[in-house]
CSV table of C-alpha atoms in Angstrom, one decimal:
chain,number,residue,atom,x,y,z
A,284,UNK,CA,109.6,139.4,-17.8
A,285,UNK,CA,106.9,139.8,-15.2
A,286,UNK,CA,105.1,142.4,-17.2
A,287,UNK,CA,105.3,140.2,-20.2
A,288,UNK,CA,103.9,137.3,-18.2
A,289,UNK,CA,101.2,139.5,-16.7
A,290,UNK,CA,100.3,140.8,-20.1
A,291,UNK,CA,100.1,137.2,-21.4
A,292,UNK,CA,97.9,136.1,-18.6
A,293,UNK,CA,95.6,139.1,-19.0
A,294,UNK,CA,95.3,138.4,-22.7
A,295,UNK,CA,94.6,134.7,-22.1
A,296,UNK,CA,92.0,135.7,-19.5
A,297,UNK,CA,90.5,138.1,-22.0
A,298,UNK,CA,90.5,135.4,-24.7
A,299,UNK,CA,88.8,133.0,-22.3
A,300,UNK,CA,86.2,135.6,-21.4
A,301,UNK,CA,85.5,136.3,-25.1
A,302,UNK,CA,85.3,132.6,-25.8
A,303,UNK,CA,82.9,132.1,-22.9
A,304,UNK,CA,80.8,135.0,-24.1
A,305,UNK,CA,80.9,133.6,-27.5
A,306,UNK,CA,79.8,130.2,-26.2
A,307,UNK,CA,77.0,131.9,-24.3
A,308,UNK,CA,75.9,133.8,-27.3
A,309,UNK,CA,75.9,130.5,-29.3
A,310,UNK,CA,73.9,128.8,-26.6
A,311,UNK,CA,71.4,131.7,-26.5
A,312,UNK,CA,71.2,131.7,-30.2
A,313,UNK,CA,70.7,128.0,-30.3
A,314,UNK,CA,68.0,128.2,-27.7
A,315,UNK,CA,66.3,131.0,-29.6
A,316,UNK,CA,66.4,128.9,-32.7
A,317,UNK,CA,65.0,125.9,-30.9
A,318,UNK,CA,62.2,128.1,-29.5
A,319,UNK,CA,61.5,129.4,-32.9
A,320,UNK,CA,61.5,125.9,-34.3
A,321,UNK,CA,59.1,124.7,-31.6
A,322,UNK,CA,56.8,127.6,-32.2
A,323,UNK,CA,56.8,126.9,-35.9
A,324,UNK,CA,56.0,123.2,-35.2
A,325,UNK,CA,53.1,124.3,-33.0
A,326,UNK,CA,51.8,126.6,-35.7
A,327,UNK,CA,52.2,123.8,-38.2
A,328,UNK,CA,50.4,121.3,-36.0
A,329,UNK,CA,47.6,123.9,-35.6
A,330,UNK,CA,47.4,124.4,-39.3
A,331,UNK,CA,47.4,120.7,-39.9
A,332,UNK,CA,44.7,120.3,-37.3
A,333,UNK,CA,42.7,123.0,-39.0
A,334,UNK,CA,43.3,121.4,-42.4
A,335,UNK,CA,42.1,118.1,-41.0
A,336,UNK,CA,39.1,119.8,-39.6
A,337,UNK,CA,38.3,121.3,-42.9
A,338,UNK,CA,38.7,118.0,-44.6
A,339,UNK,CA,36.7,116.1,-42.1
A,340,UNK,CA,33.9,115.8,-44.7
A,341,UNK,CA,36.0,113.9,-47.2
A,342,UNK,CA,38.5,111.9,-45.2
A,343,UNK,CA,38.0,109.1,-42.7
A,344,UNK,CA,40.2,106.8,-40.7
A,345,UNK,CA,41.3,103.8,-42.8
A,346,UNK,CA,39.6,100.6,-41.8
A,347,UNK,CA,41.5,97.3,-41.3
A,348,UNK,CA,40.9,94.2,-43.3
A,349,UNK,CA,38.0,92.4,-41.7
A,350,UNK,CA,39.3,89.0,-42.9
A,351,UNK,CA,42.7,89.4,-41.3
A,352,UNK,CA,41.9,86.7,-38.8
A,353,UNK,CA,40.3,84.3,-41.2
A,354,UNK,CA,36.7,83.7,-42.5
A,355,UNK,CA,35.8,81.7,-39.3
A,356,UNK,CA,36.6,84.6,-37.0
A,357,UNK,CA,34.8,87.0,-39.3
A,358,UNK,CA,31.6,85.0,-39.3
A,359,UNK,CA,31.7,84.6,-35.6
A,360,UNK,CA,32.2,88.3,-34.9
A,361,UNK,CA,29.6,89.3,-37.6
A,362,UNK,CA,26.8,87.0,-36.4
A,363,UNK,CA,27.5,87.9,-32.8
A,364,UNK,CA,27.2,91.6,-33.5
A,365,UNK,CA,24.1,91.2,-35.7
A,366,UNK,CA,22.0,88.8,-33.7
A,367,UNK,CA,23.5,88.1,-30.2
A,368,UNK,CA,24.9,91.5,-29.0
A,369,UNK,CA,21.7,92.4,-27.2
A,370,UNK,CA,19.4,89.9,-25.3
A,371,UNK,CA,16.2,91.7,-26.0
A,372,UNK,CA,16.9,92.2,-29.7
A,373,UNK,CA,17.7,88.5,-30.0
A,374,UNK,CA,14.4,87.7,-28.2
A,375,UNK,CA,12.5,89.9,-30.6
A,376,UNK,CA,14.0,88.1,-33.6
A,377,UNK,CA,12.0,85.1,-32.5
A,378,UNK,CA,8.8,86.9,-33.5
A,379,UNK,CA,9.8,86.5,-37.2
A,380,UNK,CA,9.2,82.7,-37.4
A,381,UNK,CA,6.2,83.1,-35.1
A,382,UNK,CA,4.7,85.5,-37.6
A,383,UNK,CA,5.2,83.0,-40.4
A,384,UNK,CA,3.8,80.2,-38.3
A,385,UNK,CA,0.8,82.3,-37.3
A,386,UNK,CA,-0.1,82.9,-41.0
A,387,UNK,CA,0.4,79.3,-42.1
A,388,UNK,CA,-1.4,77.8,-39.1
A,389,UNK,CA,-4.1,80.4,-39.2
A,390,UNK,CA,-3.9,81.6,-35.6
A,391,UNK,CA,-5.9,84.7,-36.6
A,392,UNK,CA,-5.4,88.0,-38.4
A,393,UNK,CA,-5.0,89.9,-35.2
A,394,UNK,CA,-2.3,87.6,-33.8
A,395,UNK,CA,-0.4,87.6,-37.1
A,396,UNK,CA,-0.6,91.4,-37.3
A,397,UNK,CA,0.7,92.0,-33.8
A,398,UNK,CA,3.5,89.4,-34.2
A,399,UNK,CA,4.5,90.9,-37.6
A,400,UNK,CA,4.6,94.5,-36.2
A,401,UNK,CA,6.8,93.4,-33.3
A,402,UNK,CA,9.1,91.4,-35.6
A,403,UNK,CA,9.8,94.5,-37.6
A,404,UNK,CA,11.4,96.2,-34.6
A,405,UNK,CA,14.7,94.3,-34.4
A,406,UNK,CA,15.1,94.2,-38.2
A,407,UNK,CA,14.7,97.9,-38.4
A,408,UNK,CA,17.4,98.3,-35.7
A,409,UNK,CA,19.7,95.9,-37.5
A,410,UNK,CA,19.4,97.7,-40.9
A,411,UNK,CA,20.4,100.9,-39.1
A,412,UNK,CA,23.4,99.3,-37.5
A,413,UNK,CA,24.5,97.7,-40.8
A,414,UNK,CA,24.2,101.0,-42.6
A,415,UNK,CA,26.2,102.8,-40.0
A,416,UNK,CA,28.9,100.1,-40.2
A,417,UNK,CA,28.9,100.3,-44.0
A,418,UNK,CA,29.5,104.0,-44.2
A,419,UNK,CA,32.7,103.6,-42.2
A,420,UNK,CA,34.2,102.3,-45.5
A,421,UNK,CA,33.3,105.4,-47.4
A,422,UNK,CA,34.1,109.1,-47.0
A,423,UNK,CA,32.1,111.3,-44.8
A,424,UNK,CA,30.0,112.9,-47.5
A,425,UNK,CA,29.1,109.7,-49.3
A,426,UNK,CA,28.5,108.0,-46.0
A,427,UNK,CA,26.2,110.7,-44.8
A,428,UNK,CA,24.2,110.8,-48.0
A,429,UNK,CA,23.8,107.0,-47.9
A,430,UNK,CA,22.9,106.9,-44.2
A,431,UNK,CA,20.3,109.7,-44.7
A,432,UNK,CA,18.7,107.9,-47.7
A,433,UNK,CA,18.6,104.4,-46.2
A,434,UNK,CA,17.7,105.5,-42.7
A,435,UNK,CA,13.9,105.1,-43.4
A,436,UNK,CA,14.1,101.9,-45.3
A,437,UNK,CA,11.5,100.2,-43.1
A,438,UNK,CA,8.9,102.9,-43.7
A,439,UNK,CA,9.7,102.9,-47.5
A,440,UNK,CA,9.2,99.1,-47.8
A,441,UNK,CA,6.0,99.3,-45.8
A,442,UNK,CA,4.6,102.0,-48.0
A,443,UNK,CA,5.5,100.2,-51.2
A,444,UNK,CA,3.6,97.1,-50.0
A,445,UNK,CA,0.6,99.3,-49.0
A,446,UNK,CA,0.6,101.0,-52.5
A,447,UNK,CA,0.6,97.6,-54.2
A,448,UNK,CA,-2.4,96.6,-52.1
A,449,UNK,CA,-4.2,99.8,-52.9
A,450,UNK,CA,-4.1,100.9,-49.2
A,451,UNK,CA,-3.5,104.5,-50.0
A,452,UNK,CA,-5.1,105.8,-46.8
A,453,UNK,CA,-2.9,103.5,-44.8
A,454,UNK,CA,0.2,105.0,-46.5
A,455,UNK,CA,-0.9,108.5,-45.7
A,456,UNK,CA,-2.0,107.9,-42.1
A,457,UNK,CA,1.1,105.7,-41.2
A,458,UNK,CA,3.5,108.3,-42.5
A,459,UNK,CA,1.7,111.1,-40.7
A,460,UNK,CA,1.6,108.9,-37.6
A,461,UNK,CA,5.4,108.4,-37.8
A,462,UNK,CA,6.0,112.1,-38.0
A,463,UNK,CA,3.7,112.7,-35.0
A,464,UNK,CA,5.4,109.9,-33.1
A,465,UNK,CA,8.8,111.3,-33.6
A,466,UNK,CA,7.9,114.9,-32.9
A,467,UNK,CA,5.7,114.4,-29.9
A,468,UNK,CA,6.3,111.0,-28.3
A,469,UNK,CA,10.0,110.4,-28.9
A,470,UNK,CA,11.1,114.0,-28.4
A,471,UNK,CA,8.7,114.4,-25.5
A,472,UNK,CA,10.1,111.3,-23.7
A,473,UNK,CA,13.6,112.5,-24.4
A,474,UNK,CA,12.9,115.9,-22.8
A,475,UNK,CA,11.0,114.3,-19.9
A,476,UNK,CA,13.6,111.7,-19.0
A,477,UNK,CA,16.5,114.0,-19.5
A,478,UNK,CA,14.8,116.7,-17.4
A,479,UNK,CA,14.4,114.3,-14.5
A,480,UNK,CA,18.2,114.0,-14.3
A,481,UNK,CA,19.3,117.4,-15.5
A,482,UNK,CA,17.7,120.7,-14.4
A,483,UNK,CA,18.0,122.2,-17.9
A,484,UNK,CA,19.6,120.9,-21.1
A,485,UNK,CA,20.7,122.8,-24.2
A,486,UNK,CA,21.1,122.0,-27.9
A,487,UNK,CA,22.0,123.7,-31.1
A,488,UNK,CA,19.3,126.3,-31.6
A,489,UNK,CA,20.3,127.0,-35.3
A,490,UNK,CA,19.9,123.3,-36.3
A,491,UNK,CA,16.6,123.1,-34.3
A,492,UNK,CA,15.2,126.2,-36.1
A,493,UNK,CA,16.3,124.9,-39.5
A,494,UNK,CA,14.5,121.6,-38.9
A,495,UNK,CA,11.4,123.4,-37.7
A,496,UNK,CA,11.4,125.5,-40.9
A,497,UNK,CA,11.6,122.3,-43.0
A,498,UNK,CA,8.7,120.8,-41.1
A,499,UNK,CA,6.6,123.8,-41.7
A,500,UNK,CA,7.4,123.7,-45.4
A,501,UNK,CA,6.3,120.0,-45.4
A,502,UNK,CA,3.1,120.9,-43.6
A,503,UNK,CA,2.4,123.6,-46.2
A,504,UNK,CA,2.8,121.1,-49.0
A,505,UNK,CA,0.2,118.9,-47.4
A,506,UNK,CA,-2.2,121.7,-46.6
A,507,UNK,CA,-2.4,123.0,-50.2
A,508,UNK,CA,-4.2,119.9,-51.8
A,509,UNK,CA,-6.3,119.5,-48.6
A,510,UNK,CA,-7.5,123.1,-48.7
A,511,UNK,CA,-8.4,122.9,-52.4
A,512,UNK,CA,-10.3,119.7,-51.8
A,513,UNK,CA,-12.1,120.9,-48.6
A,514,UNK,CA,-13.1,124.2,-50.2
A,515,UNK,CA,-13.9,122.7,-53.6
A,516,UNK,CA,-11.8,125.4,-55.3
A,517,UNK,CA,-9.5,123.2,-57.3
A,518,UNK,CA,-9.9,122.4,-61.0
A,519,UNK,CA,-9.5,118.7,-60.8
A,520,UNK,CA,-12.1,116.8,-62.9
A,521,UNK,CA,-12.2,113.2,-64.2
A,522,UNK,CA,-9.4,112.4,-66.6
A,523,UNK,CA,-11.8,111.4,-69.5
A,524,UNK,CA,-13.3,114.9,-69.6
A,525,UNK,CA,-10.4,117.4,-69.3
A,526,UNK,CA,-8.1,119.1,-71.8
A,527,UNK,CA,-5.5,121.7,-70.7
A,528,UNK,CA,-4.7,124.8,-72.7
A,529,UNK,CA,-1.2,126.2,-72.2
A,530,UNK,CA,-0.4,129.3,-74.3
A,531,UNK,CA,-2.9,128.3,-77.0
A,532,UNK,CA,-1.5,124.8,-77.0
A,533,UNK,CA,-4.3,122.3,-76.4
A,534,UNK,CA,-3.3,118.9,-74.8
A,535,UNK,CA,-6.2,116.5,-74.9
A,536,UNK,CA,-6.3,113.9,-72.3
A,537,UNK,CA,-5.7,110.2,-73.0
A,538,UNK,CA,-8.2,107.7,-71.8
A,539,UNK,CA,-6.9,105.4,-69.1
A,540,UNK,CA,-4.4,106.2,-66.4
A,541,UNK,CA,-4.3,109.9,-65.2
A,542,UNK,CA,-1.5,111.9,-66.8
A,543,UNK,CA,0.7,114.7,-65.3
A,544,UNK,CA,-1.5,117.5,-66.4
A,545,UNK,CA,-4.9,115.9,-66.5
A,546,UNK,CA,-5.2,113.8,-63.4
A,547,UNK,CA,-8.0,113.3,-61.0
A,548,UNK,CA,-7.7,114.8,-57.6
A,549,UNK,CA,-7.9,113.6,-54.0
A,550,UNK,CA,-8.8,110.5,-52.2
A,551,UNK,CA,-12.5,111.4,-52.0
A,552,UNK,CA,-14.8,109.6,-49.7
A,553,UNK,CA,-17.1,108.3,-52.5
A,554,UNK,CA,-15.1,108.5,-55.8
A,555,UNK,CA,-11.5,108.4,-56.9
A,556,UNK,CA,-11.6,112.0,-58.1
A,557,UNK,CA,-11.9,115.3,-56.4
A,558,UNK,CA,-11.3,119.0,-56.5
A,559,UNK,CA,-7.6,119.0,-56.0
A,560,UNK,CA,-5.9,117.9,-59.2
A,561,UNK,CA,-3.5,115.0,-58.9
A,562,UNK,CA,-0.8,116.7,-60.9
A,563,UNK,CA,-0.5,119.3,-58.1
A,564,UNK,CA,0.5,116.6,-55.5
A,565,UNK,CA,3.0,115.2,-57.9
A,566,UNK,CA,4.5,118.6,-58.7
A,567,UNK,CA,4.8,119.4,-55.0
A,568,UNK,CA,6.4,115.9,-54.4
A,569,UNK,CA,9.1,116.7,-56.9
A,570,UNK,CA,9.8,120.1,-55.3
A,571,UNK,CA,10.0,118.4,-51.8
A,572,UNK,CA,12.5,115.8,-53.1
A,573,UNK,CA,14.6,118.6,-54.6
A,574,UNK,CA,14.4,120.4,-51.2
A,575,UNK,CA,15.6,117.2,-49.5
A,576,UNK,CA,18.6,117.1,-51.8
A,577,UNK,CA,19.4,120.6,-50.8
A,578,UNK,CA,19.1,119.6,-47.2
A,579,UNK,CA,21.6,116.8,-47.7
A,580,UNK,CA,24.1,119.2,-49.3
A,581,UNK,CA,23.5,121.7,-46.4
A,582,UNK,CA,23.9,119.0,-43.8
A,583,UNK,CA,27.0,117.1,-45.1
A,584,UNK,CA,28.8,119.5,-47.4
A,585,UNK,CA,28.3,123.2,-46.6
A,586,UNK,CA,27.3,123.3,-42.9
A,587,UNK,CA,28.2,120.0,-41.3
A,588,UNK,CA,29.2,121.7,-38.1
A,589,UNK,CA,25.6,122.4,-37.3
A,590,UNK,CA,24.6,118.7,-37.3
A,591,UNK,CA,27.7,116.8,-36.3
A,592,UNK,CA,27.9,114.8,-33.1
A,593,UNK,CA,30.0,116.0,-30.2
A,594,UNK,CA,31.9,112.7,-30.2
A,595,UNK,CA,32.8,111.1,-33.5
A,596,UNK,CA,32.5,107.4,-34.0
A,597,UNK,CA,36.1,106.2,-34.2
A,598,UNK,CA,35.3,102.5,-33.9
A,599,UNK,CA,36.5,100.0,-36.5
A,600,UNK,CA,34.2,98.5,-39.1
A,601,UNK,CA,33.1,94.9,-38.6
A,602,UNK,CA,31.2,93.8,-41.7
A,603,UNK,CA,33.4,95.2,-44.4
A,604,UNK,CA,32.0,97.0,-47.5
A,605,UNK,CA,30.8,93.9,-49.4
A,606,UNK,CA,29.7,92.2,-46.2
A,607,UNK,CA,27.6,95.3,-45.4
A,608,UNK,CA,26.0,95.2,-48.8
A,609,UNK,CA,25.2,91.5,-48.4
A,610,UNK,CA,23.6,91.9,-45.0
A,611,UNK,CA,21.6,95.0,-46.1
A,612,UNK,CA,20.1,92.9,-48.9
A,613,UNK,CA,19.3,90.0,-46.5
A,614,UNK,CA,17.7,92.2,-43.8
A,615,UNK,CA,15.7,94.1,-46.5
A,616,UNK,CA,14.2,90.8,-47.6
A,617,UNK,CA,13.1,90.0,-44.1
A,618,UNK,CA,11.6,93.5,-43.7
A,619,UNK,CA,9.8,93.1,-47.0
A,620,UNK,CA,8.3,89.7,-46.1
A,621,UNK,CA,7.2,90.9,-42.6
A,622,UNK,CA,5.7,94.1,-44.1
A,623,UNK,CA,3.6,92.0,-46.5
A,624,UNK,CA,2.2,90.0,-43.6
A,625,UNK,CA,1.3,93.2,-41.7
A,626,UNK,CA,-0.3,94.8,-44.8
A,627,UNK,CA,-2.2,91.7,-45.8
A,628,UNK,CA,-3.7,91.3,-42.3
A,629,UNK,CA,-4.4,94.9,-41.5
A,630,UNK,CA,-8.0,95.0,-42.6
A,631,UNK,CA,-9.2,91.9,-40.8
A,632,UNK,CA,-6.9,92.6,-37.9
A,633,UNK,CA,-8.8,95.8,-37.2
A,634,UNK,CA,-11.9,93.8,-36.8
A,635,UNK,CA,-10.3,91.1,-34.7
A,636,UNK,CA,-8.6,93.6,-32.4
A,637,UNK,CA,-11.7,95.8,-32.2
A,638,UNK,CA,-9.6,98.8,-33.2
A,639,UNK,CA,-10.2,101.3,-36.1
A,640,UNK,CA,-7.8,100.9,-39.0
A,641,UNK,CA,-6.9,104.6,-38.7
A,642,UNK,CA,-5.8,104.0,-35.1
A,643,UNK,CA,-3.7,100.9,-36.1
A,644,UNK,CA,-2.1,102.7,-39.0
A,645,UNK,CA,-1.5,106.1,-37.4
A,646,UNK,CA,-0.7,105.2,-33.8
A,647,UNK,CA,0.2,101.5,-33.2
A,648,UNK,CA,2.4,100.9,-36.2
A,649,UNK,CA,4.4,104.1,-35.8
A,650,UNK,CA,4.9,103.6,-32.1
A,651,UNK,CA,6.3,100.1,-32.7
A,652,UNK,CA,8.2,101.1,-35.7
A,653,UNK,CA,9.9,104.0,-33.8
A,654,UNK,CA,10.7,101.9,-30.7
A,655,UNK,CA,14.4,101.7,-31.4
A,656,UNK,CA,14.6,105.5,-32.1
A,657,UNK,CA,12.5,106.0,-29.0
A,658,UNK,CA,14.9,104.1,-26.8
A,659,UNK,CA,18.1,105.6,-28.3
A,660,UNK,CA,16.7,109.2,-27.9
A,661,UNK,CA,15.9,108.6,-24.3
A,662,UNK,CA,19.3,107.1,-23.6
A,663,UNK,CA,21.1,110.1,-25.3
A,664,UNK,CA,19.0,112.5,-23.3
A,665,UNK,CA,19.8,110.7,-20.0
A,666,UNK,CA,23.5,111.2,-20.9
A,667,UNK,CA,22.9,114.9,-21.7
A,668,UNK,CA,23.6,114.4,-25.4
A,669,UNK,CA,20.7,116.5,-26.6
A,670,UNK,CA,22.2,117.2,-30.0
A,671,UNK,CA,22.0,113.5,-30.9
A,672,UNK,CA,18.6,113.1,-29.2
A,673,UNK,CA,17.1,116.0,-31.1
A,674,UNK,CA,18.6,114.7,-34.4
A,675,UNK,CA,17.0,111.2,-33.8
A,676,UNK,CA,13.6,112.6,-33.1
A,677,UNK,CA,13.2,115.8,-35.2
A,678,UNK,CA,15.7,114.7,-37.9
A,679,UNK,CA,13.7,111.5,-38.5
A,680,UNK,CA,10.4,113.5,-38.7
A,681,UNK,CA,12.0,115.9,-41.3
A,682,UNK,CA,13.2,113.0,-43.4
A,683,UNK,CA,9.8,111.4,-43.5
A,684,UNK,CA,8.1,114.7,-44.2
A,685,UNK,CA,10.2,115.9,-47.1
A,686,UNK,CA,11.5,112.6,-48.5
A,687,UNK,CA,9.5,109.5,-47.7
A,688,UNK,CA,6.0,111.1,-48.1
A,689,UNK,CA,6.8,112.7,-51.5
A,690,UNK,CA,8.5,109.5,-52.5
A,691,UNK,CA,5.3,107.6,-51.9
A,692,UNK,CA,3.5,110.0,-54.2
A,693,UNK,CA,6.0,109.6,-56.9
A,694,UNK,CA,6.1,105.8,-56.3
A,695,UNK,CA,2.3,105.7,-56.7
A,696,UNK,CA,2.6,107.7,-59.9
A,697,UNK,CA,5.0,105.1,-61.2
A,698,UNK,CA,2.7,102.3,-60.1
A,699,UNK,CA,-0.4,104.0,-61.6
A,700,UNK,CA,-1.9,104.6,-58.2
A,701,UNK,CA,-3.7,107.9,-57.3
A,702,UNK,CA,-1.6,108.7,-54.3
A,703,UNK,CA,-1.9,112.3,-53.3
A,704,UNK,CA,-0.8,114.8,-50.6
A,705,UNK,CA,-4.4,115.4,-49.7
A,706,UNK,CA,-4.3,114.1,-46.1
A,707,UNK,CA,-7.8,115.4,-45.4
A,708,UNK,CA,-8.6,118.2,-42.8
A,709,UNK,CA,-8.5,116.0,-39.6
A,710,UNK,CA,-4.9,114.7,-40.2
A,711,UNK,CA,-3.7,118.0,-41.7
A,712,UNK,CA,-4.8,120.2,-38.8
A,713,UNK,CA,-3.3,117.8,-36.3
A,714,UNK,CA,0.1,117.8,-38.1
A,715,UNK,CA,0.0,121.6,-38.5
A,716,UNK,CA,-0.7,122.2,-34.8
A,717,UNK,CA,1.9,119.7,-33.7
A,718,UNK,CA,4.6,121.2,-35.9
A,719,UNK,CA,3.9,124.7,-34.7
A,720,UNK,CA,4.0,123.6,-31.1
A,721,UNK,CA,7.3,121.7,-31.4
A,722,UNK,CA,8.8,124.6,-33.4
A,723,UNK,CA,7.9,127.0,-30.5
A,724,UNK,CA,9.3,124.7,-27.8
A,725,UNK,CA,12.7,124.1,-29.4
A,726,UNK,CA,13.2,127.7,-30.6
A,727,UNK,CA,15.1,128.7,-27.5
A,728,UNK,CA,17.6,125.8,-27.7
A,729,UNK,CA,16.8,124.6,-24.2
A,730,UNK,CA,14.7,121.8,-22.7
A,731,UNK,CA,13.4,120.6,-19.4
A,732,UNK,CA,11.0,118.0,-18.1
A,733,UNK,CA,7.9,120.2,-18.4
A,734,UNK,CA,8.4,120.6,-22.1
A,735,UNK,CA,8.6,116.8,-22.4
A,736,UNK,CA,5.4,116.4,-20.4
A,737,UNK,CA,3.6,118.8,-22.7
A,738,UNK,CA,4.6,117.0,-25.8
A,739,UNK,CA,3.7,113.5,-24.4
A,740,UNK,CA,0.3,114.8,-23.2
A,741,UNK,CA,-0.4,116.2,-26.7
A,742,UNK,CA,0.4,112.8,-28.2
A,743,UNK,CA,-1.9,111.0,-25.8
A,744,UNK,CA,-4.7,113.3,-26.7
A,745,UNK,CA,-4.0,112.9,-30.5
A,746,UNK,CA,-4.0,109.1,-30.1
A,747,UNK,CA,-7.4,109.3,-28.4
A,748,UNK,CA,-8.7,111.5,-31.3
A,749,UNK,CA,-7.4,108.9,-33.8
A,750,UNK,CA,-9.3,106.2,-32.0
A,751,UNK,CA,-12.5,108.3,-31.9
A,752,UNK,CA,-12.2,109.4,-35.6
A,753,UNK,CA,-14.6,107.5,-37.9
A,754,UNK,CA,-13.0,106.7,-41.3
A,755,UNK,CA,-15.6,106.4,-44.1
A,756,UNK,CA,-15.9,102.8,-45.3
A,757,UNK,CA,-15.4,103.8,-48.9
A,758,UNK,CA,-11.9,105.1,-48.3
A,759,UNK,CA,-9.2,102.7,-49.3
């Protein structure tokens, strides 16, 4: 009996040990399965993150209904964000009625011109804000395309008004002045102010070199008509006396407006014709617009990582899609009205203010027009966000060079105006040297305060040269 009892105990102990080992193996297997599941979940989250990163171009955070709190709350928030969010912007909006009063009460062309130019500043800032809010209700690609196209709406409206008033030289000089202001003054101040707080700042060298290359292409397009006109080696002749032979096919010219192939040339000092044929400027303008479309695809579709901000804007939309469209139309109307006042008073204002028209168009108007971009670039540089600061300054210059300038040529073609890319030697050489200098300074992807001082000094000297330059009276 004892042996049987002992044998039974030993068997029970063995069974308990086997059961305990089995439980341990189950626990170990369960832990291993849990570890495997966690690793799979981590891998899946990484994959989902990478998928979301790859789809960042097409998907955006859904926006809430802007009318969820009622129409009264919507109007209160909208009007506050548009007109009362910043004291200085609200103050500048008062210059709009003052401009209208100055024109109606005849305070003088100089006063109306100054008031109108200052009044354009807050409206330009508001159209940018409304556009940025509007694109939150679209996908990344469509929003980027829209933002890039509407970003220079103020300059486009101003140029259209100048074209309608036959102020072709004002269009040329104001666009060139806007490019110089962004490249030298805005970027220089950003480098200078950021360099006073940070010993050295860095930015994306690839994006900077890409923008520099685009600027050089734009300068080349402006140089070609100017060189032909300056050396008198073009084949442009009056439209009434030319016929073009292409592969034994003669196309006689039609009296009247210049055609694509048989146009007159540059903005000559004495006549409307010149040695650089007008069709060349129009052809180059079409090529530049095509290049701009390729840039948009490069920036928002194929290589967005080169141009994206370090911190994405995750804030909710305020205006709503239809509200954004409405306010864009309203603000555009105000910009159009104020631009008309500025353009209409420009000639007499240069006399009242004792300033050359070239200086007002190429220096004063671009500085005031770029005031918001100037301030934002400086603020970003002070916070060491040089990617954004460089995009504000150089990016705006690229858009004007390869989009707005050729658009004015094509717009002049549609309006039967002899708008060309012949900017004349003085302006062309200045733009060429400024572009080469900026390209050299940003090529290393680093900035400091001395680079900013160099750019600002260059702009001051160019401004003095614009003031000293005598524009022939017969130029429009």
